[in-house]
Amino acid sequence: MQSPNQSIKPITTQINSAGNLEIGGCDLVELADKYGTPLYVFDETTIRAMTSAYKEAFKSYPKMKMMFAAKAFMTKAICKIMEQEEFGLDLCSGGEIYTAFTSGFDMSKTLFNGNNKSYEDINLALECGVGTISADNFFELALINQIAVSKNIIVRILLRITPGIECHTHEYIQTGHLDSKFGFDLTQIDNAIELITDEYKNLNLVGLHAHIGSQIFEKKVYFDEVEVIFKELKRLKDKYILNLHEVNLGGGLGIKYTEKDKPISVYDIAETIIDSIKINSEKYGIEEPSVFIEPGRSIIGTAGVTLYTAGSSKQVPKGRKYQAVDGGMSDNARPSLYQAEYTVQIANNPEADNTEKVTIAGKHCESGDILAKDILLPEIQEGDILCFYTTGAYGYSMSSNYNRILKPAAVLVNNGKSDIIINRQTYEQLCESDIIPDSLNR
Ligand code: LLP
């Protein structure tokens, strides 16, 4: 069965009677006019279709729990949607914890992970009632215990492990291979467990956590991940009479950015994971644990698009044609960071034939600020609205103020209605943290 991560466009995308692109019943040209550009547009129907697909796909394993990896895109409105969809949240910074907490999210359904949590981060997590902390290294075990002792509480923890599985994705977004900055090496687990048992009495170890990478197109790596973890559960059970009953498999399911991408459906991934759980719990004689997954990109990536207005253009004699837009690497760092490719359409002219090869450039003072290289499009006119698909994940969340360019607004669309979920940044907000010290006020 298909799932929304296998399509490039939000599932409500169509061409309306005005001949413009429409998402969530909203005309994209009208949205650009009303809210300005660049603009992130999120289709609520696609988000909920994906959360529903996850729930449906895993329903035959009742001990399955879903969390949304907030790093892909987080605002308070998204926290509300996740709460309604009965997803937990995977949080990885003080800022993400603060956002979830102040949105009113049920913090017992959150997990805090990351490879260098500070005293302040852990303290905030515990003050806000974060449900579980994934301990990444020895330093953190000591720190979490120390803070738990000072608060006289017991903290539920997972051990983040490096399962030694390589997946075929961009090197920067692989995480589960052995030489990784994340997690305990398998050979370090015993030492960690002995410390928890003998010294860190305020830690309640409930299970293991791993994440093998992002934008994954293979099923087998998930099968193998479950196997590696279950083998460890069995070993720990035998050696320490330890019954770890929670397993977190991380996120990673890929999405379709261009026609070249062939992501697998969530139903296929679910079948693989459930098969592996059944096979390996029987093989290793362990009770089926509660299993968590924490997808980010596949929940929110396809639901989001970015609208830009076409500005200047330049034909290099005997070279490329460049078309500049009013955003760039500050609202989408992925092309310059990972050579990521996108599918683009002209929102006010979606049906015209592709007639030229063009390179879409951003407005930043940097040659590498290219959003799409050598793509085929109809001839672009100044003022056209360009729609970049699949920018919902790691677009806004990795945005910056490079060149002091303002962060765009984001709207949520549904049934012909659009609501702002992030206001466009203002110049006042841009400068609000700047201070001119007295010594310079001469
Ligand atoms: N869990 C953990 C522990 C993670 O580190 C990540 C992503 C996820 C879950 C969610 O993975 P997803 O389902 O979104 O693939 N900025 C990069 C992606 C970095 C992913 C980092 N970790 C990009 O734009 O491609």
Short mmCIF file of C-alpha atoms and ligand atoms in Angstrom, two decimals:
data_model
loop_
_atom_site.label_atom_id
_atom_site.label_comp_id
_atom_site.label_asym_id
_atom_site.label_seq_id
_atom_site.Cartn_x
_atom_site.Cartn_y
_atom_site.Cartn_z
CA MET A 1 0.00 0.00 0.00
CA GLN A 2 1.18 3.54 -0.81
CA SER A 3 1.88 6.11 1.88
CA PRO A 4 2.23 9.91 1.52
CA ASN A 5 6.04 9.83 1.85
CA GLN A 6 6.07 8.19 -1.58
CA SER A 7 4.63 11.21 -3.33
CA ILE A 8 6.49 14.45 -4.07
CA LYS A 9 3.49 16.71 -3.56
CA PRO A 10 1.18 17.16 -0.58
CA ILE A 11 -1.79 14.88 -1.15
CA THR A 12 -4.26 17.75 -1.59
CA THR A 13 -2.24 19.41 -4.39
CA GLN A 14 -4.25 20.24 -7.48
CA ILE A 15 -4.70 22.84 -10.17
CA ASN A 16 -7.71 25.05 -9.46
CA SER A 17 -10.18 26.81 -11.74
CA ALA A 18 -7.91 29.87 -11.88
CA GLY A 19 -5.21 27.61 -13.31
CA ASN A 20 -3.01 27.98 -10.23
CA LEU A 21 -1.58 25.38 -7.89
CA GLU A 22 -3.67 24.76 -4.84
CA ILE A 23 -2.82 22.94 -1.60
CA GLY A 24 -5.25 22.27 1.25
CA GLY A 25 -7.90 24.09 -0.80
CA CYS A 26 -5.80 27.29 -0.81
CA ASP A 27 -4.55 28.96 -3.98
CA LEU A 28 -0.76 29.25 -3.61
CA VAL A 29 -0.63 32.52 -5.54
CA GLU A 30 -3.19 34.01 -3.17
CA LEU A 31 -1.22 32.75 -0.17
CA ALA A 32 1.95 34.37 -1.55
CA ASP A 33 0.02 37.59 -2.04
CA LYS A 34 -1.55 37.53 1.42
CA TYR A 35 1.45 36.48 3.52
CA GLY A 36 4.40 37.47 1.30
CA THR A 37 7.28 35.26 0.22
CA PRO A 38 9.33 33.27 1.00
CA LEU A 39 6.55 31.36 2.69
CA TYR A 40 6.45 27.84 4.12
CA VAL A 41 3.06 26.21 3.53
CA PHE A 42 2.10 23.07 5.49
CA ASP A 43 -0.81 20.86 4.48
CA GLU A 44 -2.58 19.57 7.59
CA THR A 45 -4.25 16.76 5.64
CA THR A 46 -0.90 15.34 4.52
CA ILE A 47 0.56 15.52 8.03
CA ARG A 48 -2.42 13.67 9.49
CA ALA A 49 -2.48 11.19 6.60
CA MET A 50 1.09 10.28 7.46
CA THR A 51 0.53 9.97 11.22
CA SER A 52 -2.55 7.84 10.46
CA ALA A 53 -0.54 5.68 8.07
CA TYR A 54 2.04 5.03 10.79
CA LYS A 55 -0.68 4.09 13.28
CA GLU A 56 -2.44 1.85 10.79
CA ALA A 57 0.79 0.20 9.62
CA PHE A 58 1.85 -0.77 13.14
CA LYS A 59 -1.57 -1.63 14.56
CA SER A 60 -0.89 -5.37 14.63
CA TYR A 61 1.83 -4.72 17.24
CA PRO A 62 -0.06 -3.11 20.14
CA LYS A 63 3.14 -2.42 22.08
CA MET A 64 4.26 -0.01 19.35
CA LYS A 65 4.55 3.67 20.30
CA MET A 66 5.05 6.55 17.88
CA MET A 67 6.93 9.73 18.52
CA PHE A 68 7.57 12.63 16.18
CA ALA A 69 11.21 13.73 15.87
CA ALA A 70 10.69 17.43 16.50
CA LYS A 71 14.03 18.36 14.96
CA ALA A 72 12.46 17.97 11.50
CA PHE A 73 10.05 20.85 12.13
CA MET A 74 8.78 22.14 15.39
CA THR A 75 6.34 24.83 16.36
CA LYS A 76 3.70 24.91 19.06
CA ALA A 77 0.98 24.23 16.46
CA ILE A 78 2.80 21.08 15.36
CA CYS A 79 2.98 19.95 19.01
CA LYS A 80 -0.83 20.31 19.17
CA ILE A 81 -1.30 18.21 16.03
CA MET A 82 1.02 15.52 17.39
CA GLU A 83 -0.83 15.48 20.69
CA GLN A 84 -4.16 15.06 18.86
CA GLU A 85 -2.64 12.27 16.77
CA GLU A 86 -1.48 10.58 20.00
CA PHE A 87 2.18 10.81 19.04
CA GLY A 88 4.87 11.48 21.61
CA LEU A 89 7.77 13.83 20.89
CA ASP A 90 11.45 13.10 20.46
CA LEU A 91 13.23 16.25 21.66
CA CYS A 92 16.91 17.04 21.33
CA SER A 93 17.57 20.43 22.92
CA GLY A 94 16.48 22.80 25.65
CA GLY A 95 14.70 24.86 23.00
CA GLU A 96 12.67 21.89 21.81
CA ILE A 97 11.80 20.96 25.40
CA TYR A 98 10.72 24.54 26.11
CA THR A 99 8.57 24.68 22.95
CA ALA A 100 6.79 21.42 23.77
CA PHE A 101 6.27 22.36 27.41
CA THR A 102 4.89 25.82 26.65
CA SER A 103 2.56 24.38 24.00
CA GLY A 104 0.93 22.37 26.81
CA PHE A 105 2.16 19.00 25.53
CA ASP A 106 1.91 15.99 27.84
CA MET A 107 5.61 15.83 28.70
CA SER A 108 5.39 12.28 30.02
CA LYS A 109 5.20 11.30 26.34
CA THR A 110 8.52 12.90 25.43
CA LEU A 111 12.03 11.56 25.10
CA PHE A 112 15.11 13.77 25.40
CA ASN A 113 18.13 12.74 23.38
CA GLY A 114 21.35 14.22 22.03
CA ASN A 115 25.08 13.64 22.40
CA ASN A 116 26.04 16.50 24.70
CA LYS A 117 23.25 17.43 27.06
CA SER A 118 24.32 20.13 29.47
CA TYR A 119 23.45 20.52 33.14
CA GLU A 120 20.94 23.23 32.13
CA ASP A 121 19.37 20.99 29.45
CA ILE A 122 18.92 18.05 31.80
CA ASN A 123 17.69 20.26 34.59
CA LEU A 124 15.12 21.85 32.27
CA ALA A 125 14.06 18.40 31.04
CA LEU A 126 13.42 17.23 34.58
CA GLU A 127 11.71 20.48 35.64
CA CYS A 128 9.40 20.18 32.63
CA GLY A 129 8.62 16.52 33.35
CA VAL A 130 10.23 14.92 30.28
CA GLY A 131 9.25 11.24 30.42
CA THR A 132 12.50 9.55 29.48
CA ILE A 133 16.09 10.60 28.78
CA SER A 134 18.25 8.74 26.31
CA ALA A 135 21.75 8.72 27.83
CA ASP A 136 24.34 9.01 25.09
CA ASN A 137 27.66 8.56 26.92
CA PHE A 138 29.38 8.08 30.30
CA PHE A 139 29.56 11.80 30.98
CA GLU A 140 25.78 12.05 30.69
CA LEU A 141 25.09 9.05 32.91
CA ALA A 142 27.00 10.72 35.73
CA LEU A 143 25.38 14.10 35.11
CA ILE A 144 21.79 12.83 34.88
CA ASN A 145 22.29 10.84 38.08
CA GLN A 146 23.84 13.80 39.88
CA ILE A 147 20.89 16.04 39.00
CA ALA A 148 18.37 13.31 39.84
CA VAL A 149 20.00 12.88 43.28
CA SER A 150 19.82 16.63 43.91
CA LYS A 151 16.10 16.56 43.10
CA ASN A 152 15.55 13.29 44.93
CA ILE A 153 13.87 11.70 41.93
CA ILE A 154 14.36 8.57 39.85
CA VAL A 155 14.85 9.23 36.13
CA ARG A 156 13.77 6.79 33.42
CA ILE A 157 16.59 6.35 30.96
CA LEU A 158 17.41 4.51 27.75
CA LEU A 159 20.97 3.78 26.69
CA ARG A 160 21.68 5.10 23.21
CA ILE A 161 23.80 2.53 21.43
CA THR A 162 25.67 2.50 18.13
CA PRO A 163 24.40 -0.66 16.44
CA GLY A 164 27.13 -0.77 13.78
CA ILE A 165 24.75 -0.70 10.83
CA GLU A 166 25.61 1.31 7.75
CA CYS A 167 22.85 2.61 5.55
CA HIS A 168 23.22 4.12 2.13
CA THR A 169 22.43 7.74 2.69
CA HIS A 170 24.45 10.94 2.72
CA GLU A 171 27.51 10.52 4.97
CA TYR A 172 26.50 13.46 7.15
CA ILE A 173 23.13 11.97 8.02
CA GLN A 174 24.29 8.41 8.81
CA THR A 175 24.41 7.85 12.54
CA GLY A 176 24.32 4.15 13.35
CA HIS A 177 27.74 3.12 11.97
CA LEU A 178 30.49 2.34 14.45
CA ASP A 179 32.62 5.45 14.06
CA SER A 180 29.87 7.85 15.09
CA LYS A 181 29.67 10.63 17.65
CA PHE A 182 26.39 9.19 18.94
CA GLY A 183 25.82 6.57 21.60
CA PHE A 184 27.66 3.82 23.42
CA ASP A 185 29.69 1.39 21.37
CA LEU A 186 28.37 -2.16 21.92
CA THR A 187 31.57 -2.95 23.83
CA GLN A 188 30.87 -0.15 26.32
CA ILE A 189 27.36 -1.22 27.32
CA ASP A 190 28.45 -3.55 30.13
CA ASN A 191 30.51 -0.85 31.74
CA ALA A 192 27.52 1.53 31.56
CA ILE A 193 25.19 -1.06 33.09
CA GLU A 194 27.59 -1.82 35.92
CA LEU A 195 27.84 1.88 36.74
CA ILE A 196 24.04 2.22 36.75
CA THR A 197 23.59 -0.85 38.95
CA ASP A 198 26.39 -0.09 41.40
CA GLU A 199 26.60 3.68 41.56
CA TYR A 200 23.92 5.60 39.76
CA LYS A 201 21.00 4.60 41.95
CA ASN A 202 18.72 7.40 40.72
CA LEU A 203 18.68 6.07 37.17
CA ASN A 204 16.01 3.59 36.13
CA LEU A 205 17.30 1.91 32.97
CA VAL A 206 14.28 0.75 30.95
CA GLY A 207 15.72 -0.02 27.54
CA LEU A 208 17.95 0.60 24.55
CA HIS A 209 17.80 3.30 21.88
CA ALA A 210 19.39 3.44 18.44
CA HIS A 211 19.01 5.47 15.25
CA ILE A 212 20.69 4.32 12.07
CA GLY A 213 20.37 7.36 9.84
CA SER A 214 18.01 9.51 7.87
CA GLN A 215 16.47 9.47 4.37
CA ILE A 216 16.70 5.66 4.33
CA PHE A 217 15.36 3.71 1.35
CA GLU A 218 16.18 0.15 2.50
CA LYS A 219 14.09 -2.20 4.61
CA LYS A 220 16.87 -4.57 5.55
CA VAL A 221 18.68 -2.10 7.81
CA TYR A 222 15.62 -1.96 10.08
CA PHE A 223 15.43 -5.74 10.21
CA ASP A 224 19.11 -5.85 11.16
CA GLU A 225 18.76 -3.04 13.70
CA VAL A 226 16.06 -4.98 15.57
CA GLU A 227 18.23 -8.10 15.47
CA VAL A 228 21.31 -6.32 16.90
CA ILE A 229 19.25 -4.79 19.71
CA PHE A 230 17.42 -8.01 20.60
CA LYS A 231 20.70 -9.89 20.70
CA GLU A 232 21.93 -7.31 23.22
CA LEU A 233 18.71 -7.62 25.26
CA LYS A 234 19.27 -11.37 25.47
CA ARG A 235 22.94 -10.99 26.43
CA LEU A 236 22.10 -8.45 29.14
CA LYS A 237 19.28 -10.61 30.42
CA ASP A 238 21.62 -13.58 30.78
CA LYS A 239 24.58 -11.69 32.19
CA TYR A 240 22.86 -9.26 34.56
CA ILE A 241 19.37 -10.79 34.93
CA LEU A 242 18.21 -7.50 33.53
CA ASN A 243 14.80 -7.24 31.89
CA LEU A 244 14.89 -4.28 29.56
CA HIS A 245 11.40 -3.86 28.18
CA GLU A 246 11.69 -0.80 25.93
CA VAL A 247 13.36 -0.50 22.56
CA ASN A 248 13.58 2.69 20.54
CA LEU A 249 14.50 2.20 16.88
CA GLY A 250 14.89 5.90 15.96
CA GLY A 251 13.56 7.41 12.74
CA GLY A 252 14.90 7.59 9.21
CA LEU A 253 12.23 6.58 6.68
CA GLY A 254 12.95 8.41 3.41
CA ILE A 255 10.72 10.64 1.31
CA LYS A 256 10.48 11.46 -2.39
CA TYR A 257 12.22 14.71 -3.32
CA THR A 258 12.49 14.03 -7.06
CA GLU A 259 11.35 11.31 -9.46
CA LYS A 260 14.72 9.59 -8.92
CA ASP A 261 13.83 8.80 -5.29
CA LYS A 262 12.04 5.52 -4.59
CA PRO A 263 11.17 5.57 -0.89
CA ILE A 264 9.47 2.56 0.64
CA SER A 265 6.03 2.86 2.15
CA VAL A 266 5.46 2.99 5.88
CA TYR A 267 3.46 -0.24 5.55
CA ASP A 268 6.53 -2.06 4.19
CA ILE A 269 8.77 -0.70 6.92
CA ALA A 270 6.22 -1.67 9.57
CA GLU A 271 5.98 -5.20 8.22
CA THR A 272 9.77 -5.56 8.25
CA ILE A 273 10.08 -4.23 11.79
CA ILE A 274 7.23 -6.35 13.15
CA ASP A 275 8.59 -9.47 11.40
CA SER A 276 11.99 -8.86 12.87
CA ILE A 277 10.53 -8.32 16.36
CA LYS A 278 8.60 -11.60 16.17
CA ILE A 279 11.49 -13.59 14.70
CA ASN A 280 14.12 -12.22 17.07
CA SER A 281 12.07 -12.38 20.26
CA GLU A 282 11.48 -16.02 19.51
CA LYS A 283 15.08 -16.63 18.47
CA TYR A 284 16.49 -15.04 21.63
CA GLY A 285 13.68 -16.14 23.94
CA ILE A 286 12.78 -12.68 25.16
CA GLU A 287 9.38 -11.22 25.84
CA GLU A 288 8.19 -8.80 23.15
CA PRO A 289 9.15 -5.32 24.37
CA SER A 290 7.44 -1.95 23.93
CA VAL A 291 8.89 -0.58 20.72
CA PHE A 292 9.17 3.11 19.91
CA ILE A 293 9.91 4.76 16.61
CA GLU A 294 10.60 8.45 16.15
CA PRO A 295 10.25 9.50 12.51
CA GLY A 296 10.63 13.17 11.60
CA ARG A 297 11.14 13.73 7.87
CA SER A 298 8.54 11.19 6.71
CA ILE A 299 5.83 12.80 8.87
CA ILE A 300 6.35 16.42 7.92
CA GLY A 301 8.59 16.54 4.82
CA THR A 302 6.03 15.92 2.10
CA ALA A 303 3.42 18.11 3.81
CA GLY A 304 5.51 21.28 3.42
CA VAL A 305 6.34 23.42 0.40
CA THR A 306 8.16 26.74 0.10
CA LEU A 307 6.91 29.58 -2.09
CA TYR A 308 9.35 32.11 -3.55
CA THR A 309 8.91 35.06 -5.88
CA ALA A 310 11.10 35.11 -8.98
CA GLY A 311 13.29 38.21 -9.21
CA SER A 312 16.35 38.90 -11.34
CA SER A 313 17.67 36.48 -13.91
CA LYS A 314 20.93 36.17 -15.73
CA GLN A 315 21.99 34.29 -18.81
CA VAL A 316 25.71 33.62 -18.70
CA PRO A 317 26.91 33.91 -22.31
CA LYS A 318 27.43 30.32 -23.47
CA GLY A 319 26.71 29.22 -19.91
CA ARG A 320 23.90 28.67 -17.42
CA LYS A 321 20.71 30.58 -17.00
CA TYR A 322 20.27 31.71 -13.41
CA GLN A 323 16.91 32.67 -11.97
CA ALA A 324 17.11 34.31 -8.55
CA VAL A 325 14.40 34.05 -5.90
CA ASP A 326 13.75 36.02 -2.72
CA GLY A 327 15.04 33.33 -0.32
CA GLY A 328 17.83 30.80 -0.42
CA MET A 329 20.24 28.96 1.84
CA SER A 330 18.93 30.74 4.95
CA ASP A 331 15.48 29.15 4.57
CA ASN A 332 16.72 25.90 3.00
CA ALA A 333 20.29 24.89 3.80
CA ARG A 334 19.89 21.37 2.39
CA PRO A 335 21.01 21.95 -1.22
CA SER A 336 24.25 23.61 -0.13
CA LEU A 337 24.85 21.22 2.79
CA TYR A 338 23.92 17.88 1.26
CA GLN A 339 23.56 18.58 -2.49
CA ALA A 340 19.86 17.89 -1.93
CA GLU A 341 17.62 18.08 -5.00
CA TYR A 342 14.07 19.37 -5.19
CA THR A 343 11.10 19.35 -7.53
CA VAL A 344 9.84 22.79 -8.54
CA GLN A 345 6.72 24.10 -10.24
CA ILE A 346 5.52 27.57 -11.15
CA ALA A 347 2.45 28.04 -8.95
CA ASN A 348 0.82 30.55 -11.31
CA ASN A 349 1.65 28.54 -14.42
CA PRO A 350 1.77 24.88 -13.47
CA GLU A 351 0.61 23.42 -16.75
CA ALA A 352 3.03 25.06 -19.17
CA ASP A 353 5.57 22.84 -20.90
CA ASN A 354 9.14 22.74 -19.67
CA THR A 355 11.12 24.67 -22.23
CA GLU A 356 14.39 25.56 -20.59
CA LYS A 357 17.09 24.44 -18.25
CA VAL A 358 17.50 26.86 -15.40
CA THR A 359 19.38 27.11 -12.12
CA ILE A 360 17.43 28.60 -9.23
CA ALA A 361 19.68 30.80 -7.12
CA GLY A 362 19.04 32.31 -3.72
CA LYS A 363 19.69 35.94 -2.77
CA HIS A 364 22.60 35.34 -0.42
CA CYS A 365 26.07 36.72 -0.98
CA GLU A 366 27.55 33.36 -1.75
CA SER A 367 28.04 31.45 -5.00
CA GLY A 368 27.04 28.18 -3.31
CA ASP A 369 23.60 29.60 -2.58
CA ILE A 370 21.88 27.54 -5.25
CA LEU A 371 18.49 25.99 -4.48
CA ALA A 372 18.11 23.84 -7.59
CA LYS A 373 20.72 23.24 -10.27
CA ASP A 374 19.98 22.70 -13.96
CA ILE A 375 16.30 21.84 -13.66
CA LEU A 376 13.78 21.89 -16.49
CA LEU A 377 10.99 24.45 -16.17
CA PRO A 378 8.76 26.60 -18.36
CA GLU A 379 10.25 30.04 -19.00
CA ILE A 380 10.06 31.98 -15.73
CA GLN A 381 8.83 35.57 -15.66
CA GLU A 382 9.75 38.07 -12.98
CA GLY A 383 7.05 37.92 -10.28
CA ASP A 384 6.21 34.26 -10.88
CA ILE A 385 5.62 32.23 -7.73
CA LEU A 386 7.88 29.21 -7.53
CA CYS A 387 6.76 26.25 -5.44
CA PHE A 388 9.53 24.03 -4.04
CA TYR A 389 8.04 20.72 -2.89
CA THR A 390 9.10 18.55 0.10
CA THR A 391 10.65 21.35 2.13
CA GLY A 392 8.63 20.51 5.25
CA ALA A 393 11.44 18.69 7.06
CA TYR A 394 14.75 20.33 7.96
CA GLY A 395 13.87 23.52 6.09
CA TYR A 396 12.62 25.94 8.72
CA SER A 397 14.32 23.93 11.46
CA MET A 398 17.74 24.54 9.91
CA SER A 399 17.01 28.11 8.83
CA SER A 400 19.32 30.96 9.80
CA ASN A 401 19.64 34.70 9.60
CA TYR A 402 22.66 34.54 7.30
CA ASN A 403 23.18 37.94 5.69
CA ARG A 404 20.62 39.19 8.22
CA ILE A 405 17.84 37.94 6.04
CA LEU A 406 14.60 37.49 7.97
CA LYS A 407 13.16 34.05 8.66
CA PRO A 408 9.98 33.46 6.60
CA ALA A 409 6.48 32.92 7.91
CA ALA A 410 4.78 29.51 7.93
CA VAL A 411 1.10 28.81 7.38
CA LEU A 412 -1.00 25.70 7.95
CA VAL A 413 -3.62 25.08 5.28
CA ASN A 414 -6.72 22.93 5.47
CA ASN A 415 -10.09 22.91 3.70
CA GLY A 416 -9.54 26.27 2.03
CA LYS A 417 -8.43 27.97 5.26
CA SER A 418 -4.93 29.19 6.07
CA ASP A 419 -3.59 29.97 9.53
CA ILE A 420 -0.26 31.49 10.42
CA ILE A 421 1.77 29.12 12.61
CA ILE A 422 4.99 31.14 12.56
CA ASN A 423 5.02 34.88 12.05
CA ARG A 424 7.51 36.34 9.61
CA GLN A 425 10.45 37.65 11.58
CA THR A 426 10.74 41.44 11.75
CA TYR A 427 13.82 43.68 11.60
CA GLU A 428 13.13 44.66 15.23
CA GLN A 429 13.24 40.99 16.29
CA LEU A 430 16.38 40.50 14.24
CA CYS A 431 18.17 43.19 16.24
CA GLU A 432 16.56 42.63 19.63
CA SER A 433 19.52 40.72 21.10
CA ASP A 434 22.13 43.18 19.82
CA ILE A 435 23.77 45.42 22.38
CA ILE A 436 26.07 48.36 21.81
CA PRO A 437 28.27 48.49 24.94
CA ASP A 438 28.68 51.87 26.61
CA SER A 439 32.37 51.83 25.76
CA LEU A 440 31.44 52.15 22.08
CA ASN A 441 28.93 54.92 22.61
CA ARG A 442 31.49 57.68 22.39
N1 LLP B 1 15.87 10.07 16.05
C1 LLP B 1 17.14 10.50 16.17
C2 LLP B 1 17.93 10.09 17.34
C3 LLP B 1 17.70 11.33 15.19
O1 LLP B 1 18.95 11.73 15.31
C4 LLP B 1 16.91 11.69 14.07
C5 LLP B 1 17.45 12.56 13.03
C6 LLP B 1 15.58 11.23 13.99
C7 LLP B 1 15.10 10.42 15.01
C8 LLP B 1 14.66 11.59 12.87
O2 LLP B 1 15.11 11.12 11.65
P1 LLP B 1 14.19 11.28 10.34
O3 LLP B 1 12.97 10.38 10.51
O4 LLP B 1 13.80 12.70 10.22
O5 LLP B 1 15.06 10.81 9.23
N2 LLP B 1 19.35 17.65 8.62
C9 LLP B 1 19.37 16.40 7.89
C10 LLP B 1 18.75 15.27 8.67
C11 LLP B 1 19.43 15.02 9.99
C12 LLP B 1 18.74 13.97 10.80
C13 LLP B 1 19.24 13.98 12.20
N3 LLP B 1 18.63 13.03 13.05
C14 LLP B 1 18.66 16.61 6.55
O6 LLP B 1 18.18 17.70 6.29
O7 LLP B 1 18.60 15.69 5.73
#
